[in-house]
Structure formats: structure tokens, C-alpha cells
XYZ file of C-alpha atoms in Angstrom:
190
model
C -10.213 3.414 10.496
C -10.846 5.166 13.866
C -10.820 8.671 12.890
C -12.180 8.517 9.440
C -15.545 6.940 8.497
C -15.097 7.332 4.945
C -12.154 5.905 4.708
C -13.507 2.770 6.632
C -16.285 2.525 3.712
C -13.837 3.245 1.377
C -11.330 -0.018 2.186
C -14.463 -2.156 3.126
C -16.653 -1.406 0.110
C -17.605 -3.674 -2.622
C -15.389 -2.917 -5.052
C -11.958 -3.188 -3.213
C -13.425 -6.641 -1.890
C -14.049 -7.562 -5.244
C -10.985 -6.322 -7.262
C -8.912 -8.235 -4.192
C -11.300 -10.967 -4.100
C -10.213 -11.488 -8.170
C -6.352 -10.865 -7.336
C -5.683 -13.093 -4.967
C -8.450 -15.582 -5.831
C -9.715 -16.291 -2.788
C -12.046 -14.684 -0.559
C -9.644 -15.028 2.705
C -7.589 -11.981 2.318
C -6.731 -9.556 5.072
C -6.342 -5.747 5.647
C -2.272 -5.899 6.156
C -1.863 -2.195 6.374
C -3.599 1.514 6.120
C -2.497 4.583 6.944
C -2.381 8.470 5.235
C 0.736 10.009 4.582
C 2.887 12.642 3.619
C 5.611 12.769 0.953
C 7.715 15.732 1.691
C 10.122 17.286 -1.275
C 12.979 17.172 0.490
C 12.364 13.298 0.968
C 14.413 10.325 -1.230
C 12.500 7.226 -0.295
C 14.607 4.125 -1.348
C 13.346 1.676 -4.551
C 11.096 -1.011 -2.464
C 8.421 -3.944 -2.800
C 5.702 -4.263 0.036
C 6.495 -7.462 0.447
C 7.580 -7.282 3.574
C 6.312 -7.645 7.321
C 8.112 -6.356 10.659
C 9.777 -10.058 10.615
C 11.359 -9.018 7.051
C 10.855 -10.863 3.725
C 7.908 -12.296 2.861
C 6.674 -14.251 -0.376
C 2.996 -13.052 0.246
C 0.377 -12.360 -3.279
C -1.395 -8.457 -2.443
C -2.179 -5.343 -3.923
C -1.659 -2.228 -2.754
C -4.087 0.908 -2.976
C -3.163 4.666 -2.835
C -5.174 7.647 -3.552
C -3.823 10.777 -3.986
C -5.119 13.325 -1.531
C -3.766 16.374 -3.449
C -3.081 17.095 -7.158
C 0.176 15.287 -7.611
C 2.327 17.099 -10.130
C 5.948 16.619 -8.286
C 7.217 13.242 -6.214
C 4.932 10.994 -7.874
C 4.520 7.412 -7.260
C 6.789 5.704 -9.727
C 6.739 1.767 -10.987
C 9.241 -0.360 -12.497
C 6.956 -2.004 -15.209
C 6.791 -5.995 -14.936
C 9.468 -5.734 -11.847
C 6.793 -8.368 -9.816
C 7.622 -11.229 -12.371
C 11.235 -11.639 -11.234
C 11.670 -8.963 -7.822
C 10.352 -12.101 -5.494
C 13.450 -14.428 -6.559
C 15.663 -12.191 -5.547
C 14.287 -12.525 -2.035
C 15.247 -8.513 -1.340
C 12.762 -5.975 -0.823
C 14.905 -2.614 -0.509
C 16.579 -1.438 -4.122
C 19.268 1.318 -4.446
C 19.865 2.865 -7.775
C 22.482 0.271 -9.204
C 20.421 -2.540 -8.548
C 17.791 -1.067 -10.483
C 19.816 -0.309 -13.502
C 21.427 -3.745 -13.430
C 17.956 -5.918 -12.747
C 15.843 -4.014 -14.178
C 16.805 -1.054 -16.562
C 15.205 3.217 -15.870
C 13.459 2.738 -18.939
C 10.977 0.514 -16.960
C 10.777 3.316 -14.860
C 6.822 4.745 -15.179
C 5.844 7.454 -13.378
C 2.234 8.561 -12.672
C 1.281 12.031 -11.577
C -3.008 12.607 -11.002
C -5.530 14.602 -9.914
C -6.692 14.566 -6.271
C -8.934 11.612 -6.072
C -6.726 9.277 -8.283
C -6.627 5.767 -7.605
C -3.311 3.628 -8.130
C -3.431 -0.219 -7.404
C -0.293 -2.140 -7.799
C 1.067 -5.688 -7.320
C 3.008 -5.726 -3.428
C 5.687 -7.278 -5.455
C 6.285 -4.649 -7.875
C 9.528 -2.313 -6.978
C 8.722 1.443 -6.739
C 9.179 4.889 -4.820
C 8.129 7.886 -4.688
C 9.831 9.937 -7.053
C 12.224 12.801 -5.317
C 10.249 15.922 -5.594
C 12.121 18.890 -7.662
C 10.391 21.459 -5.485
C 11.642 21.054 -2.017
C 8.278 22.906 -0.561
C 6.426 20.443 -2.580
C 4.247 18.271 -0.217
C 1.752 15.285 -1.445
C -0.616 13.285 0.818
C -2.083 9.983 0.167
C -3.954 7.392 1.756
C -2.485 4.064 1.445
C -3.740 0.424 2.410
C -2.647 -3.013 1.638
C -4.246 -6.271 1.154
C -2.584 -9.658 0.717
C -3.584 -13.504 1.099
C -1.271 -14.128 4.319
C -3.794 -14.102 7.486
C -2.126 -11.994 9.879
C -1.487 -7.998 9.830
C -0.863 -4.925 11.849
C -3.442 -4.363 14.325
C -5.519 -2.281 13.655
C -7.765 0.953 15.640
C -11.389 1.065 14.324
C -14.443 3.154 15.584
C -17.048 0.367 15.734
C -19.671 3.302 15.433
C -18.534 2.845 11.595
C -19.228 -0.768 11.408
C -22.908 -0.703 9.831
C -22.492 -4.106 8.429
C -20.451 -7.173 9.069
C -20.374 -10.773 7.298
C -17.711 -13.353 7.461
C -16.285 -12.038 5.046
C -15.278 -8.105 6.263
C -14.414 -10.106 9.580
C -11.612 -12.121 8.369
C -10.222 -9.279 6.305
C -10.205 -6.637 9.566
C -9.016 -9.358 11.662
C -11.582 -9.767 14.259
C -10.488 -12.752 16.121
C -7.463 -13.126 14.095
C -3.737 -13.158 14.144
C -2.616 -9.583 14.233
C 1.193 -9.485 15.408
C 2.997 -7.572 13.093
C 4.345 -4.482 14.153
C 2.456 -1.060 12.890
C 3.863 1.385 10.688
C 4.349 3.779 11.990
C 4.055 3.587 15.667
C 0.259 4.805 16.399
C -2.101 5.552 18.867
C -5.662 7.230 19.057
């Protein structure tokens, strides 16, 4: 949100406040996270919800948006279908392969290669990973960003030169004035 103008637009336009808006049913929702990132092939990134906050488990409704930055053909993004009916009564948010067997079965397991430019949105409560990459050269990037109904969040780094318009609305969900005291991931700076 600092170095990137269209991403600002892209997490404050009208459609991501609406499809959150309609998810959460309620207009007070907050930008919890954002950040790009890279998926390496050598990396085996544990089965996980996002419900969770640097203070640890949290019952908080969200959705979570990533867009793949680069054709993703290897290490995908992978969902256990239906997993955010029953993964918040188990008050865990970190999965290793038994548990996922056991609770919820691999055949739930749907994975979901794209084009650059594809758009996943998924339920913070749903479990998921991205999928070990067969090619250890293999490298995807994404830009990911979460919204949920709890009003607090990471703080957050934004160019105000970006900031063409602002109602009460995009100020509750950046923050401005606002609770902001969870730790960021990962540790940033300009």
C-alpha cells in the first residue's frame, strides 16, 4: 500500500468492498492483512486457516484474496472443500497431514492452478496450503490480503499520495484512527 498504487486501488475498489461488504454482512470490516509473496519449490508450508492473529486463535468471519502474479502451473494454492463448516470447533489453526486425513479426508483436497491475473477468494476459516512444488526451481508470486469483521489489524504503511478518495467507509477498513496492534507479517519497513 506504500509502494504500489495499483494495488491500493485494487484492495480499496468497489468490488472487494462489495463482495466483503455481502460476506460479512456488515459494512464495518477491516483490512487485517496484505502483503506479496513468494512460494519457493523447495518450500512445504503446513495445512492452515487464517484465522489467526499474533495473539493466536481467533473465531473471526473474513475472506481472503490472492492473485496470482505468475502463471501458476506447480505449488498451487490448494483447499480442503467445506473444511470452514467444522475447522473453527476444533479451535486449531495449524494442520499436519494426519489430521487432515482423519478430519477431513485428501479427497476434499482441491487444487487450483491459473493464469497470471487469477483471482482466488476463500473463507479465513477454510484449511489450505500451498501445494509442495514438484520442480524445486519452480517459484510463484502472489499478492495476498485479508479482510474480516474483527476491528483491529496489522498496521499498515500507505502512500497517502494514493488516497484520491476517502468516506467512512475506506476509513474504518484501513484503520485510520483505529485499533491496529497486531503484529505484521512479516516484519516490514519502507
Amino acid at each position: 500500500l506504500y509502494i504500489s498504487e495499483s494495488f491500493y486501488k485494487y484492495c480499496t475498489s468497489d468490488k472487494i468492498m462489495n463482495v466483503s461488504s455481502q460476506f460479512l454482512n456488515t459494512k464495518e470490516f477491516r483490512l487485517k492483512a496484505h502483503r506479496y509473496y513468494e512460494t519457493y519449490g523447495r518450500h512445504k508450508m503446513q495445512w492452515h486457516t487464517d484465522t489467526k492473529t499474533s495473539s493466536g486463535f481467533k473465531n473471526i468471519p473474513g475472506l481472503i484474496f490472492i492473485c496470482y502474479l505468475t502463471d501458476v502451473f506447480d505449488g498451487e494454492f490448494q483447499y480442503i472443500e467445506g473444511s470452514h463448516k467444522i475447522s473453527q470447533s476444533l479451535i486449531i489453526n495449524d494442520f499436519n497431514d494426519s489430521q487432515i486425513e482423519t478430519t477431513f479426508g485428501f479427497n476434499k483436497v482441491k487444487s487450483f492452478t491459473g493464469k497470471k491475473g487469477t483471482l482466488i477468494v476463500y473463507n479465513t476459516a477454510g484449511v489450505h496450503r500451498a501445494k509442495p512444488a514438484i520442480d524445486k526451481n519452480y517459484l510463484r508470486k502472489s499478492l495476498f490480503f485479508q479482510v474480516d469483521a474483527e476491528d483491529n489489524s496489522e498496521p499498515i504503511l500507505i502512500n497517502p499520495k494514493f488516497i484520491t478518495y476517502l468516506n467512512d467507509n475506506i476509513k474504518y477498513y484501513l484503520g485510520i484512527g483505529r485499533l491496529s496492534d497486531y503484529a505484521e507479517f512479516p516484519k516490514t519497513s519502507i
